[in-house]
Amino acid sequence: MGDTARVPYGTKSARTVERYTIQVASVLEAHEVKALVVACNTASALGLAALRAHTALPALGVIQPGCRAALSATRSGRIGVIGTRTTIASGAYRHSLFLMQPKVTVADAPCPLFVPLAEEGWTDHPASHLIIEESLAPLKQHDIDALILGCTHYPVLKQAIGKVMGPEIALVDSAHAVADDLADLMPEVVRPTFEDAQQQLRYLVTDEADRFTEVARRFLHGFPIERAEMVDL
Amino acid sequence: MGDTARVPYGTKSARTVERYTIQVASVLEAHEVKALVVACNTASALGLAALRAHTALPALGVIQPGCRAALSATRSGRIGVIGTRTTIASGAYRHSLFLMQPKVTVADAPCPLFVPLAEEGWTDHPASHLIIEESLAPLKQHDIDALILGCTHYPVLKQAIGKVMGPEIALVDSAHAVADDLADLMPEVVRPTFEDAQQQLRYLVTDEADRFTEVARRFLHGFPIERAEMVDL
């Protein structure tokens, strides 16, 4: 489910993100899901604790899996994190990395313009390159060797981010790590093939179903989405 | 009142903008205001008719005043309009200009990246210049001599837009025209001085009151906002 009527979450306050996260989860609970994945970094950073207090279902966020992936990728122990203004301000990645490995050094930077660039498809434009370069400049001084792409939208800009950071920096996207966690949690759920997925997946949105299918195709590298269902919140 | 929890409106559907506009107006009605100004172009384009059906108060939008200002500014009768994706798709400016002056030629273009650039303060950056240049390119072929800045945020980028369009194009901001309309409508309301205004104005927001005062200062050229009050929607 995508809360397309109220995106972006990354500029909202903790209290509002918490409230919205629980509202969205309640819709999914009514659909009798077996587990919840909070696939938004901001909602994971700010809403997961409240969500776990609210629901009896297993609820996974993207922060911890992303941190684990970054800790396996780094050799120097110097990790960078980029995310929305709210995710970075929350310190969720910094805190989670510290709990897993206290010796790690973390450098972070909010990149608020990356979401609109990704949504509008400016993935390979000189203007995007300039914005990415300036946004990542504070990180380049810290000699990191792994960079967590701490927002669902940033992998769309992965190539451009890689060009700015250089090939020796591992770019960490938490999606695979979350999928692994979910498989561990629910081994009875066989991982679907792409063909199965197309049959079984349902997409709920709170606004602009048509634009969602268009943007989603870009995010999913052409994987077709037949239609999205509208939900009122 | 700024609906900061649910901005931006410019990417939302007509139905959602209508609903949100009426919700916000209802809060202001409960504060016993004497008139409503819908200062958001998208809400004016999509929500004004529904709002007028909902309320007995006089309700002004920004579209008609902006069109009137553009019609006085143009000599050639070729007018450009820029706005959010939803404002442009609605055809509200095109329609309103046609009703006022059927001989006018209108060229329009959505500029979805201008809002985040303005909000983040990238007003005079080479990246912004590139984005503005590319977004306005479709308009430059139409030999317009007036350009309506059809979004509250765009006047913040006025200088940069002027550099791209050239000094012979009049840039039309509807704010003054709306203020004139309001003064005509309510002549008993003496226009306040800046000092009076600071005493009398109240700001309501639905989220992030602190960030609102910070961004507002940039939009109001340093005019100080003491504090904003939080409202739950």
Short mmCIF file of C-alpha atoms in Angstrom, two decimals:
data_model
loop_
_atom_site.label_atom_id
_atom_site.label_comp_id
_atom_site.label_asym_id
_atom_site.label_seq_id
_atom_site.Cartn_x
_atom_site.Cartn_y
_atom_site.Cartn_z
CA MET A 1 0.00 0.00 0.00
CA GLY A 2 1.30 3.40 -0.98
CA ASP A 3 -0.05 6.45 0.84
CA THR A 4 0.14 8.50 -2.35
CA ALA A 5 -2.33 11.11 -1.07
CA ARG A 6 0.01 12.14 1.73
CA VAL A 7 3.52 11.50 0.41
CA PRO A 8 6.23 12.54 1.00
CA TYR A 9 6.62 11.40 4.62
CA GLY A 10 10.23 12.60 4.74
CA THR A 11 9.32 16.21 5.50
CA LYS A 12 6.73 15.43 8.17
CA SER A 13 7.09 15.35 11.94
CA ALA A 14 7.58 12.19 13.98
CA ARG A 15 4.09 12.39 15.44
CA THR A 16 2.44 12.68 12.04
CA VAL A 17 4.50 9.86 10.50
CA GLU A 18 3.60 7.64 13.47
CA ARG A 19 -0.10 8.38 13.04
CA TYR A 20 -0.05 7.80 9.27
CA THR A 21 1.95 4.57 9.61
CA ILE A 22 -0.62 3.07 11.98
CA GLN A 23 -3.52 4.18 9.73
CA VAL A 24 -1.96 2.45 6.72
CA ALA A 25 -1.16 -0.68 8.72
CA SER A 26 -4.77 -0.84 9.94
CA VAL A 27 -6.00 -0.99 6.34
CA LEU A 28 -3.62 -3.86 5.62
CA GLU A 29 -4.65 -5.66 8.82
CA ALA A 30 -8.25 -5.48 7.62
CA HIS A 31 -7.04 -7.34 4.51
CA GLU A 32 -5.82 -10.13 6.84
CA VAL A 33 -2.15 -9.92 5.93
CA LYS A 34 0.23 -12.20 7.86
CA ALA A 35 3.07 -9.74 8.27
CA LEU A 36 3.83 -6.05 7.70
CA VAL A 37 6.92 -4.66 5.98
CA VAL A 38 7.37 -0.95 6.53
CA ALA A 39 9.19 -0.32 3.27
CA CYS A 40 9.53 3.43 3.80
CA ASN A 41 12.69 4.49 5.61
CA THR A 42 11.06 7.48 7.31
CA ALA A 43 8.14 5.38 8.55
CA SER A 44 10.60 2.70 9.70
CA ALA A 45 12.71 5.28 11.52
CA LEU A 46 9.81 7.04 13.21
CA GLY A 47 6.76 4.78 13.18
CA LEU A 48 7.96 1.23 13.77
CA ALA A 49 7.94 1.27 17.58
CA ALA A 50 4.42 2.69 17.69
CA LEU A 51 3.30 0.23 15.02
CA ARG A 52 4.65 -2.73 16.99
CA ALA A 53 2.76 -1.51 20.05
CA HIS A 54 -0.38 -1.26 17.91
CA THR A 55 -0.34 -4.60 16.09
CA ALA A 56 0.05 -8.26 16.98
CA LEU A 57 1.45 -9.00 13.50
CA PRO A 58 5.18 -9.30 12.86
CA ALA A 59 6.34 -5.89 11.56
CA LEU A 60 9.66 -5.45 9.76
CA GLY A 61 11.33 -2.13 9.02
CA VAL A 62 14.14 -1.36 6.59
CA ILE A 63 16.60 0.28 8.99
CA GLN A 64 18.04 -2.80 10.69
CA PRO A 65 18.38 -4.89 7.51
CA GLY A 66 20.05 -1.92 5.81
CA CYS A 67 22.48 -1.52 8.71
CA ARG A 68 23.33 -5.21 8.63
CA ALA A 69 24.00 -5.07 4.90
CA ALA A 70 26.21 -2.00 5.38
CA LEU A 71 28.18 -3.70 8.17
CA SER A 72 28.92 -6.64 5.86
CA ALA A 73 29.93 -4.31 3.05
CA THR A 74 32.32 -2.04 4.97
CA ARG A 75 35.96 -2.90 5.54
CA SER A 76 37.06 0.39 7.11
CA GLY A 77 34.11 0.68 9.52
CA ARG A 78 33.29 4.14 8.16
CA ILE A 79 29.71 4.14 6.87
CA GLY A 80 27.74 6.92 5.23
CA VAL A 81 23.96 7.30 5.41
CA ILE A 82 21.73 9.45 3.20
CA GLY A 83 17.99 9.85 3.64
CA THR A 84 15.16 12.32 3.93
CA ARG A 85 15.43 15.26 6.28
CA THR A 86 13.27 13.49 8.88
CA THR A 87 15.05 10.11 8.66
CA ILE A 88 18.47 11.71 9.12
CA ALA A 89 17.27 14.03 11.90
CA SER A 90 15.83 11.00 13.74
CA GLY A 91 19.30 9.44 14.07
CA ALA A 92 17.69 6.02 13.53
CA TYR A 93 20.49 4.66 11.30
CA ARG A 94 23.22 6.10 13.49
CA HIS A 95 21.64 4.57 16.58
CA SER A 96 20.97 1.19 14.99
CA LEU A 97 24.52 0.94 13.60
CA PHE A 98 25.91 1.84 17.02
CA LEU A 99 23.85 -0.88 18.71
CA MET A 100 25.09 -3.49 16.20
CA GLN A 101 28.73 -2.38 16.11
CA PRO A 102 29.81 0.38 18.53
CA LYS A 103 33.17 0.88 16.81
CA VAL A 104 31.63 1.99 13.55
CA THR A 105 31.95 5.64 12.44
CA VAL A 106 28.85 7.12 10.83
CA ALA A 107 28.60 10.19 8.57
CA ASP A 108 25.16 11.22 7.41
CA ALA A 109 23.53 13.84 5.20
CA PRO A 110 19.91 14.65 4.34
CA CYS A 111 19.22 14.72 0.58
CA PRO A 112 15.71 16.23 0.35
CA LEU A 113 15.83 16.88 -3.40
CA PHE A 114 16.54 13.28 -4.39
CA VAL A 115 12.89 12.15 -3.99
CA PRO A 116 11.44 14.70 -6.45
CA LEU A 117 14.30 14.04 -8.91
CA ALA A 118 13.56 10.29 -8.77
CA GLU A 119 9.79 10.75 -9.00
CA GLU A 120 10.11 13.02 -12.01
CA GLY A 121 12.58 10.71 -13.72
CA TRP A 122 15.54 13.13 -13.76
CA THR A 123 17.87 10.21 -13.15
CA ASP A 124 20.63 11.01 -15.64
CA HIS A 125 20.57 14.78 -16.09
CA PRO A 126 23.42 17.27 -15.55
CA ALA A 127 21.20 19.14 -13.04
CA SER A 128 20.72 15.95 -11.02
CA HIS A 129 24.46 15.34 -11.13
CA LEU A 130 25.09 18.85 -9.71
CA ILE A 131 22.50 18.38 -6.97
CA ILE A 132 23.82 14.92 -6.06
CA GLU A 133 27.39 16.20 -6.03
CA GLU A 134 26.58 19.09 -3.70
CA SER A 135 24.35 16.98 -1.42
CA LEU A 136 26.99 14.27 -1.02
CA ALA A 137 29.93 16.67 -0.59
CA PRO A 138 29.76 16.55 3.26
CA LEU A 139 30.14 12.75 3.10
CA LYS A 140 33.11 12.71 0.75
CA GLN A 141 35.34 14.21 3.46
CA HIS A 142 34.77 11.25 5.79
CA ASP A 143 36.52 8.56 3.79
CA ILE A 144 33.59 6.14 4.00
CA ASP A 145 33.61 2.88 2.06
CA ALA A 146 29.89 2.03 2.26
CA LEU A 147 26.89 4.29 1.74
CA ILE A 148 23.37 3.35 2.87
CA LEU A 149 20.74 4.57 0.39
CA GLY A 150 18.33 5.27 3.24
CA CYS A 151 15.21 6.10 1.22
CA THR A 152 13.09 3.98 -1.10
CA HIS A 153 13.61 6.44 -3.93
CA TYR A 154 17.38 6.66 -3.91
CA PRO A 155 18.14 3.33 -5.67
CA VAL A 156 16.54 4.93 -8.77
CA LEU A 157 19.48 7.38 -8.67
CA LYS A 158 22.02 4.66 -7.87
CA GLN A 159 24.05 5.07 -11.07
CA ALA A 160 24.31 8.83 -10.67
CA ILE A 161 25.18 8.48 -6.97
CA GLY A 162 27.83 5.90 -7.89
CA LYS A 163 29.37 8.30 -10.41
CA VAL A 164 29.72 10.97 -7.73
CA MET A 165 30.95 8.68 -4.93
CA GLY A 166 33.30 6.59 -7.10
CA PRO A 167 33.43 2.84 -7.74
CA GLU A 168 35.20 1.96 -4.47
CA ILE A 169 32.18 2.93 -2.33
CA ALA A 170 29.62 0.14 -1.82
CA LEU A 171 26.07 1.44 -2.27
CA VAL A 172 23.74 -0.38 0.12
CA ASP A 173 20.06 -0.83 -0.72
CA SER A 174 18.12 -2.55 2.05
CA ALA A 175 15.51 -4.19 -0.22
CA HIS A 176 17.28 -7.55 -0.55
CA ALA A 177 18.15 -7.66 3.15
CA VAL A 178 14.49 -7.06 4.10
CA ALA A 179 13.36 -9.80 1.71
CA ASP A 180 15.84 -12.19 3.37
CA ASP A 181 14.48 -11.31 6.82
CA LEU A 182 10.93 -11.89 5.68
CA ALA A 183 11.85 -15.29 4.24
CA ASP A 184 13.50 -16.24 7.55
CA LEU A 185 10.42 -15.11 9.44
CA MET A 186 7.94 -16.94 7.24
CA PRO A 187 9.71 -19.92 5.70
CA GLU A 188 6.35 -21.36 4.68
CA VAL A 189 5.93 -18.55 2.17
CA VAL A 190 7.70 -19.74 -0.97
CA ARG A 191 9.34 -16.87 -2.81
CA PRO A 192 7.25 -16.20 -5.87
CA THR A 193 8.64 -16.01 -9.36
CA PHE A 194 8.01 -12.78 -11.26
CA GLU A 195 5.12 -14.50 -13.04
CA ASP A 196 3.55 -15.71 -9.77
CA ALA A 197 4.06 -12.29 -8.23
CA GLN A 198 2.15 -10.63 -11.02
CA GLN A 199 -0.80 -12.88 -10.22
CA GLN A 200 -0.62 -12.57 -6.45
CA LEU A 201 0.40 -9.00 -5.78
CA ARG A 202 -2.20 -6.37 -5.00
CA TYR A 203 -1.41 -2.67 -4.89
CA LEU A 204 -3.42 -0.25 -2.75
CA VAL A 205 -2.98 3.51 -3.04
CA THR A 206 -4.68 6.51 -1.43
CA ASP A 207 -4.58 8.74 -4.54
CA GLU A 208 -3.62 8.94 -8.21
CA ALA A 209 -3.71 5.23 -9.08
CA ASP A 210 -2.70 5.90 -12.70
CA ARG A 211 0.34 7.95 -11.87
CA PHE A 212 1.34 5.26 -9.34
CA THR A 213 1.43 2.54 -12.00
CA GLU A 214 3.51 4.83 -14.23
CA VAL A 215 6.08 5.74 -11.55
CA ALA A 216 6.14 2.17 -10.20
CA ARG A 217 7.15 0.83 -13.60
CA ARG A 218 10.22 3.07 -13.49
CA PHE A 219 11.06 1.91 -9.96
CA LEU A 220 10.53 -1.76 -10.80
CA HIS A 221 12.66 -1.65 -13.95
CA GLY A 222 9.73 -2.26 -16.25
CA PHE A 223 8.00 -4.94 -14.12
CA PRO A 224 4.39 -4.38 -15.13
CA ILE A 225 1.73 -3.35 -12.64
CA GLU A 226 -1.73 -4.00 -13.99
CA ARG A 227 -3.64 -1.66 -11.75
CA ALA A 228 -3.72 -0.16 -8.28
CA GLU A 229 -6.82 -0.10 -6.05
CA MET A 230 -7.94 3.12 -4.39
CA VAL A 231 -8.35 3.27 -0.60
CA ASP A 232 -9.81 6.24 1.31
CA LEU A 233 -7.94 7.25 4.46
CA MET B 1 -3.55 28.08 7.44
CA GLY B 2 -0.96 25.84 5.81
CA ASP B 3 -1.74 22.15 5.42
CA THR B 4 1.90 21.28 5.99
CA ALA B 5 1.11 17.66 6.93
CA ARG B 6 -0.27 16.93 3.49
CA VAL B 7 1.62 19.23 1.12
CA PRO B 8 2.26 19.22 -1.76
CA TYR B 9 -1.24 19.42 -3.27
CA GLY B 10 0.17 19.76 -6.79
CA THR B 11 0.67 16.02 -7.27
CA LYS B 12 -2.72 14.95 -5.87
CA SER B 13 -5.95 14.15 -7.71
CA ALA B 14 -8.83 16.59 -8.11
CA ARG B 15 -11.02 14.65 -5.70
CA THR B 16 -8.40 14.66 -2.95
CA VAL B 17 -7.57 18.37 -3.39
CA GLU B 18 -11.29 19.18 -3.20
CA ARG B 19 -11.69 17.20 0.02
CA TYR B 20 -8.60 18.73 1.65
CA THR B 21 -9.60 22.28 0.62
CA ILE B 22 -12.97 21.92 2.32
CA GLN B 23 -11.40 20.42 5.45
CA VAL B 24 -8.99 23.36 5.77
CA ALA B 25 -11.77 25.90 5.12
CA SER B 26 -13.91 24.28 7.82
CA VAL B 27 -11.17 24.89 10.39
CA LEU B 28 -10.99 28.55 9.37
CA GLU B 29 -14.80 28.86 9.46
CA ALA B 30 -14.70 27.60 13.04
CA HIS B 31 -12.37 30.55 13.75
CA GLU B 32 -15.13 32.85 12.49
CA VAL B 33 -13.23 34.38 9.60
CA LYS B 34 -15.13 36.80 7.36
CA ALA B 35 -13.71 35.66 4.02
CA LEU B 36 -11.56 32.87 2.63
CA VAL B 37 -8.64 33.32 0.24
CA VAL B 38 -7.52 30.07 -1.37
CA ALA B 39 -3.91 31.11 -1.81
CA CYS B 40 -2.81 27.79 -3.33
CA ASN B 41 -3.08 27.63 -7.12
CA THR B 42 -3.85 23.91 -7.18
CA ALA B 43 -6.59 24.27 -4.56
CA SER B 44 -7.95 27.30 -6.46
CA ALA B 45 -7.93 25.37 -9.73
CA LEU B 46 -9.55 22.23 -8.34
CA GLY B 47 -11.27 23.02 -5.07
CA LEU B 48 -12.84 26.46 -5.41
CA ALA B 49 -16.16 25.41 -6.94
CA ALA B 50 -16.71 22.74 -4.30
CA LEU B 51 -15.65 25.18 -1.58
CA ARG B 52 -18.16 27.79 -2.76
CA ALA B 53 -20.87 25.14 -2.67
CA HIS B 54 -19.81 24.27 0.88
CA THR B 55 -19.51 27.71 2.47
CA ALA B 56 -21.61 30.85 2.75
CA LEU B 57 -18.47 32.98 3.14
CA PRO B 58 -16.95 34.87 0.23
CA ALA B 59 -14.15 32.68 -1.17
CA LEU B 60 -11.45 34.08 -3.47
CA GLY B 61 -9.02 32.00 -5.50
CA VAL B 62 -5.81 33.09 -7.20
CA ILE B 63 -6.57 31.96 -10.76
CA GLN B 64 -8.87 34.79 -11.86
CA PRO B 65 -6.80 37.63 -10.32
CA GLY B 66 -3.68 36.09 -11.90
CA CYS B 67 -5.37 35.94 -15.30
CA ARG B 68 -6.52 39.54 -15.02
CA ALA B 69 -3.00 40.68 -14.14
CA ALA B 70 -1.60 38.72 -17.10
CA LEU B 71 -4.14 40.24 -19.47
CA SER B 72 -3.07 43.73 -18.42
CA ALA B 73 0.60 42.80 -18.78
CA THR B 74 0.47 41.25 -22.26
CA ARG B 75 0.65 43.29 -25.44
CA SER B 76 0.87 40.41 -27.91
CA GLY B 77 -1.95 38.36 -26.39
CA ARG B 78 0.34 35.34 -26.04
CA ILE B 79 0.47 34.28 -22.41
CA GLY B 80 2.45 31.50 -20.77
CA VAL B 81 1.37 29.62 -17.64
CA ILE B 82 3.52 27.44 -15.39
CA GLY B 83 2.24 25.50 -12.40
CA THR B 84 2.16 22.14 -10.72
CA ARG B 85 1.33 19.01 -12.67
CA THR B 86 -2.26 19.05 -11.36
CA THR B 87 -2.88 22.78 -11.91
CA ILE B 88 -1.71 22.60 -15.52
CA ALA B 89 -3.59 19.35 -16.21
CA SER B 90 -6.77 20.97 -14.87
CA GLY B 91 -6.68 23.61 -17.61
CA ALA B 92 -8.00 26.15 -15.08
CA TYR B 93 -5.80 29.02 -16.27
CA ARG B 94 -6.38 28.25 -19.92
CA HIS B 95 -10.14 28.15 -19.34
CA SER B 96 -10.26 31.29 -17.23
CA LEU B 97 -8.13 33.28 -19.72
CA PHE B 98 -10.39 32.13 -22.55
CA LEU B 99 -13.51 33.27 -20.67
CA MET B 100 -11.99 36.71 -20.05
CA GLN B 101 -10.47 37.22 -23.49
CA PRO B 102 -11.21 34.54 -26.15
CA LYS B 103 -8.54 35.89 -28.53
CA VAL B 104 -5.68 35.16 -26.19
CA THR B 105 -3.19 32.37 -27.01
CA VAL B 106 -2.08 30.27 -24.05
CA ALA B 107 1.02 28.07 -23.75
CA ASP B 108 1.48 26.11 -20.55
CA ALA B 109 3.98 23.74 -18.96
CA PRO B 110 4.03 21.84 -15.65
CA CYS B 111 7.16 22.49 -13.57
CA PRO B 112 6.96 19.84 -10.80
CA LEU B 113 10.54 20.32 -9.58
CA PHE B 114 10.20 24.05 -8.83
CA VAL B 115 8.39 23.48 -5.50
CA PRO B 116 11.13 21.34 -3.93
CA LEU B 117 13.82 23.70 -5.26
CA ALA B 118 12.03 26.67 -3.67
CA GLU B 119 11.34 24.85 -0.39
CA GLU B 120 14.96 23.78 -0.08
CA GLY B 121 16.26 27.24 -0.94
CA TRP B 122 18.08 26.28 -4.16
CA THR B 123 17.07 29.60 -5.67
CA ASP B 124 20.34 30.61 -7.29
CA HIS B 125 22.18 27.41 -8.08
CA PRO B 126 23.48 26.18 -11.46
CA ALA B 127 21.40 23.01 -11.01
CA SER B 128 18.23 25.07 -10.56
CA HIS B 129 19.15 27.10 -13.62
CA LEU B 130 19.45 23.89 -15.69
CA ILE B 131 16.12 22.56 -14.39
CA ILE B 132 14.35 25.88 -14.99
CA GLU B 133 15.83 26.14 -18.48
CA GLU B 134 14.68 22.67 -19.47
CA SER B 135 11.24 23.04 -17.87
CA LEU B 136 10.57 26.37 -19.62
CA ALA B 137 11.96 25.30 -23.01
CA PRO B 138 8.50 24.32 -24.37
CA LEU B 139 7.26 27.86 -23.61
CA LYS B 140 10.14 29.69 -25.26
CA GLN B 141 8.96 28.54 -28.69
CA HIS B 142 5.62 30.29 -28.32
CA ASP B 143 6.83 33.87 -28.33
CA ILE B 144 4.88 34.80 -25.19
CA ASP B 145 5.32 38.19 -23.55
CA ALA B 146 3.75 37.43 -20.15
CA LEU B 147 4.24 34.39 -17.92
CA ILE B 148 1.89 33.55 -15.06
CA LEU B 149 3.80 32.09 -12.08
CA GLY B 150 0.90 29.76 -11.32
CA CYS B 151 2.11 28.34 -8.01
CA THR B 152 2.71 30.00 -4.64
CA HIS B 153 6.31 28.78 -4.62
CA TYR B 154 7.42 30.08 -7.99
CA PRO B 155 7.89 33.76 -7.04
CA VAL B 156 10.77 32.55 -4.83
CA LEU B 157 12.47 31.51 -8.09
CA LYS B 158 11.44 34.70 -9.91
CA GLN B 159 14.97 35.97 -10.51
CA ALA B 160 16.15 32.65 -11.91
CA ILE B 161 13.03 32.32 -14.07
CA GLY B 162 13.57 35.87 -15.32
CA LYS B 163 17.15 35.04 -16.31
CA VAL B 164 15.93 32.12 -18.41
CA MET B 165 12.95 33.89 -20.00
CA GLY B 166 14.69 37.22 -20.63
CA PRO B 167 13.84 40.75 -19.46
CA GLU B 168 11.13 41.35 -22.10
CA ILE B 169 8.77 38.75 -20.58
CA ALA B 170 6.53 40.07 -17.78
CA LEU B 171 6.42 37.64 -14.84
CA VAL B 172 2.96 37.69 -13.26
CA ASP B 173 2.47 36.88 -9.58
CA SER B 174 -1.18 36.89 -8.52
CA ALA B 175 -0.57 37.90 -4.89
CA HIS B 176 -1.10 41.65 -5.40
CA ALA B 177 -4.14 41.13 -7.63
CA VAL B 178 -5.76 38.91 -4.97
CA ALA B 179 -5.08 41.51 -2.28
CA ASP B 180 -6.75 44.15 -4.48
CA ASP B 181 -9.81 41.92 -4.92
CA LEU B 182 -10.06 41.34 -1.20
CA ALA B 183 -9.86 45.07 -0.50
CA ASP B 184 -12.67 45.67 -3.03
CA LEU B 185 -14.75 42.96 -1.42
CA MET B 186 -14.25 44.19 2.14
CA PRO B 187 -13.56 47.92 2.01
CA GLU B 188 -14.22 48.14 5.77
CA VAL B 189 -11.03 46.18 6.41
CA VAL B 190 -8.24 48.76 6.46
CA ARG B 191 -5.04 47.35 5.02
CA PRO B 192 -2.71 46.75 7.93
CA THR B 193 0.82 48.07 8.07
CA PHE B 194 3.57 45.48 8.49
CA GLU B 195 3.62 46.29 12.22
CA ASP B 196 -0.15 45.86 12.60
CA ALA B 197 -0.02 42.67 10.57
CA GLN B 198 2.52 41.18 12.89
CA GLN B 199 0.13 41.76 15.78
CA GLN B 200 -3.00 40.58 14.00
CA LEU B 201 -1.89 37.68 11.88
CA ARG B 202 -2.30 34.13 13.12
CA TYR B 203 -0.72 31.17 11.38
CA LEU B 204 -2.20 27.68 11.61
CA VAL B 205 -0.35 24.62 10.33
CA THR B 206 -1.06 20.89 10.36
CA ASP B 207 2.56 19.80 10.93
CA GLU B 208 6.13 21.00 11.53
CA ALA B 209 5.41 24.45 12.94
CA ASP B 210 9.14 25.22 13.36
CA ARG B 211 10.08 24.37 9.80
CA PHE B 212 7.10 26.46 8.65
CA THR B 213 8.38 29.60 10.36
CA GLU B 214 11.82 28.99 8.84
CA VAL B 215 10.56 28.48 5.26
CA ALA B 216 8.00 31.29 5.61
CA ARG B 217 10.73 33.76 6.46
CA ARG B 218 12.39 32.96 3.13
CA PHE B 219 9.07 33.39 1.28
CA LEU B 220 8.22 36.63 3.10
CA HIS B 221 11.61 38.23 2.45
CA GLY B 222 12.53 38.24 6.13
CA PHE B 223 9.13 39.34 7.50
CA PRO B 224 9.24 37.69 10.91
CA ILE B 225 6.71 35.06 11.96
CA GLU B 226 6.66 34.64 15.71
CA ARG B 227 5.05 31.22 15.84
CA ALA B 228 2.59 28.96 14.10
CA GLU B 229 -0.21 27.10 15.88
CA MET B 230 -0.73 23.38 15.32
CA VAL B 231 -4.10 22.07 14.13
CA ASP B 232 -5.05 18.39 13.83
CA LEU B 233 -6.88 17.38 10.66
#
